[in-house]
Every structure is written in C-alpha cells, then in structure tokens.
C-alpha cells in the first residue's frame, strides 16, 4: 500500500510538473510555437515505435516467467536487438527535416530525444514487468518531470530563456540523466545472466511474435501523430497550439491513471493467468475497470472545474476562443481509458490477435470518420474522429474478450 501511495505521489509530481510546463508554454510562447512543440512531441513518440518494434510485448512476458539466472541474458539480447534497429532505422528520420516536416534546427535535439526516450521507455516497461512500478515512475519523473520544473522556473524568472530551444535542451538533459539512472537500476535489480551470450534465436522468436503487435501499434499511434498535422492543415498553426494545449491536459490525466491503476494491476493479471487462477484474474479485471472508470470521471470533472481559472492565468484570447475543443477531448479521454481494460485483459491472456486487428482497423476508422466530420466542422472533426476510434476499440476488444469467457 505504501509503495502504491508513493508511486501515485511520484506520478502526481510528474503530472504537476507537466502542467507547470504546459502553463508557461501557453503563457509565454506564441500559440504557433506551442503547436510546434506538440508536433515535436508526437513525432518523437511515433519514431520510437520502429526503434522498439514492440519487442517488449514478447520480452516482458518472457522475463516475468524466466528463471532469475536467465533474466539478464534476455535483457542483454533485447538491448542488442535495439542497437541493430538504431543503426539501421535512425538515419531514415533525416527525411523529416529534408522534406520540411520539422525545421532543421530541431534535428540535433530530435535525435538525442528519440534515442533516450526510447531507451528510457524500455527501461520503464521492464521495471513494471518485474513489478518495480515505483522505480519505473521515479524514472518517468526524471525523464518528464524534473526538467519541466526547471523550464517553468526559467520561463517565469529569466525572460531571455523563453524559447522553444530552452525546452528542447532541458528535455534532452533530462533524457540523458534518466538513461543513466535507468541503466543503473536495471543492473542492480537484475543481477544474473548478463555474462551469458546474446541469444539471437530468442530474439528471432520474439521478432516473429512482436511483428503483428508492432504493426498494430504503428497503426494506432499513427493516428495520434497524424491528428496534429491534419488539424494544423485544416485550421491553422496558431489553432494547433490550442489543440496541443487541451490534448496535453487530457494526456496528463491518462498518464496518471496508467500509473495509479494499470501499471500495478496488469503484471498481477499476467501472474494469475500463469498460475491458472481465473477467480483472481477476474477480481483484478473488475478492480481495474472500476478504478479506471472512477478516476477518468474524476479527472474530467476536475479539468472542467479548473480550466477557466487556468485560462485566466494564461491570458491569451485564442485559448478561450477554442475552449470548445476541450469538451470532445474529455469524452475521448474517458472512452480511451475504458478501452485499455479489455486491451490489458486480452494481452494478459496472450490473445494478441484481436488487439492487432483492431489497432490496424482503427486507422481506417479514423480517416473515414474524420473525412465525414470535416464536412460538418473542420475545427472539431479530428476530435470527433478520435472519439469514434476509441469507441470502436473499446467495443471491438470487449466483444472478443467476452467470447473467451
């Protein structure tokens, strides 16, 4: 219980730090600069997928079940696989700058962030898998919270630092520090097996298993990258700043729920499946559903209650004018959180096929629904399309999970 409270407290500190960063960005930077920051964030996040190949969906389950003497060998083999991907995939991201998707001055920061964000994400996933959620959340705080506090302080008290480059420098430093801490934590937590040779046969099996999950994740997360670019094309770069601002608020709430609910319960669900304890699994699933639903409603209510106060403090008319963007996003947030419940249930029971198929189909649902809603309203078409996507994912995954019962 103490660990859970500490974990939620750390995630709360990270959430508060990200809110502080969001506030100073919205207050001191032009909306178009906030929009650019949002594009950098989602492009880095999407770029992590080809570097990770969703290999953790295989390795996490393997490490959980493995003898302690083999855990280090598995992680060593996974690291070797990712290094190969770094060497072959990373150079292709130069095309983002060559074709003007992002400005060239962002490039040095982008590549540092891409590599450190991916490595730190893998460290967090592995720490969660071996039931070290507090360590994972501490790493997240260093990775996303610590530098955000520094940037907020600088923006308020040192006007000359109010620039997107300050944010990118601080983010990069935070990523490097988190990487160093992550390496040390993994090495001290998993002590055996590192001296064994890289098991390329194990990696090959993992690639075959992870490939469908990779295709599914690449599809689903393409949506949360394309939505920003499409919104900017439909409306404006200034309006994108407001879209990014409101989307970041809902994303912070989802991140908190992931730490307080999913990161604690889903490893135990995997263990209960391995033990053949169906009663415990169903109890955990019910607990996950209830907590996810209550917390998502709570955060939606709190956001509605405090958003006007936040906008008054920011004092930029554009955010007031586009506040209506927030309402469909809150509906989307609740549905998105609920869709994670059958997703984790299927994943814990090794039923990956419905997850993959639904994620791939979601791209078609997104483009089809967005194209339809654009005919009605360009400004909220993307938000309505995201609601449609997550409702589709919720119903699809729930349907296939219910067939297992």
Coordinates of N, CA and C in Angstrom, one line a residue, residues 17-29 152 155-156 245 309-315:
X17 N 4.3 18.8 -12.7 CA 5.5 19.4 -13.5 C 5.1 19.6 -14.9
X18 N 4.4 18.6 -15.5 CA 4.0 18.8 -16.9 C 2.9 19.9 -17.0
X19 N 2.1 20.0 -16.0 CA 1.1 21.1 -16.1 C 1.8 22.4 -16.0
X20 N 2.8 22.5 -15.1 CA 3.6 23.8 -15.0 C 4.2 24.1 -16.3
X21 N 4.8 23.1 -17.0 CA 5.4 23.3 -18.3 C 4.4 23.8 -19.3
X22 N 3.3 23.1 -19.3 CA 2.2 23.4 -20.2 C 1.7 24.9 -20.0
X23 N 1.6 25.2 -18.8 CA 1.2 26.6 -18.4 C 2.1 27.7 -18.9
X24 N 3.4 27.5 -18.6 CA 4.4 28.5 -19.1 C 4.5 28.6 -20.6
X25 N 4.4 27.4 -21.2 CA 4.5 27.4 -22.7 C 3.3 28.2 -23.3
X26 N 2.1 27.9 -22.8 CA 0.9 28.6 -23.3 C 0.9 30.1 -22.9
X27 N 1.5 30.5 -21.8 CA 1.5 31.9 -21.3 C 2.6 32.7 -22.0
X28 N 3.8 32.1 -22.2 CA 4.9 32.9 -22.7 C 5.3 32.7 -24.1
X29 N 4.8 31.6 -24.7 CA 5.2 31.4 -26.1 C 3.9 31.7 -27.0
X152 N 9.9 25.7 -16.3 CA 8.9 26.6 -15.8 C 9.5 27.7 -15.0
X155 N 11.3 30.2 -17.4 CA 10.4 31.0 -18.1 C 9.8 32.1 -17.3
X156 N 9.6 31.8 -16.0 CA 8.9 32.8 -15.1 C 9.9 33.9 -14.7
X245 N -2.5 22.2 -26.5 CA -2.7 22.5 -25.1 C -3.8 21.7 -24.4
X309 N -10.1 28.9 -14.7 CA -9.1 29.6 -13.9 C -7.7 29.5 -14.6
X310 N -7.4 28.4 -15.1 CA -6.1 28.3 -15.9 C -6.0 29.2 -17.0
X311 N -7.1 29.3 -17.8 CA -7.1 30.2 -19.0 C -7.0 31.7 -18.6
X312 N -7.6 32.0 -17.4 CA -7.5 33.4 -16.9 C -6.0 33.7 -16.6
X313 N -5.3 32.8 -16.1 CA -3.9 33.0 -15.7 C -3.0 33.1 -17.0
X314 N -3.4 32.3 -18.0 CA -2.6 32.3 -19.2 C -2.8 33.6 -20.0
X315 N -4.1 34.1 -20.0 CA -4.4 35.4 -20.6 C -4.1 35.5 -22.1

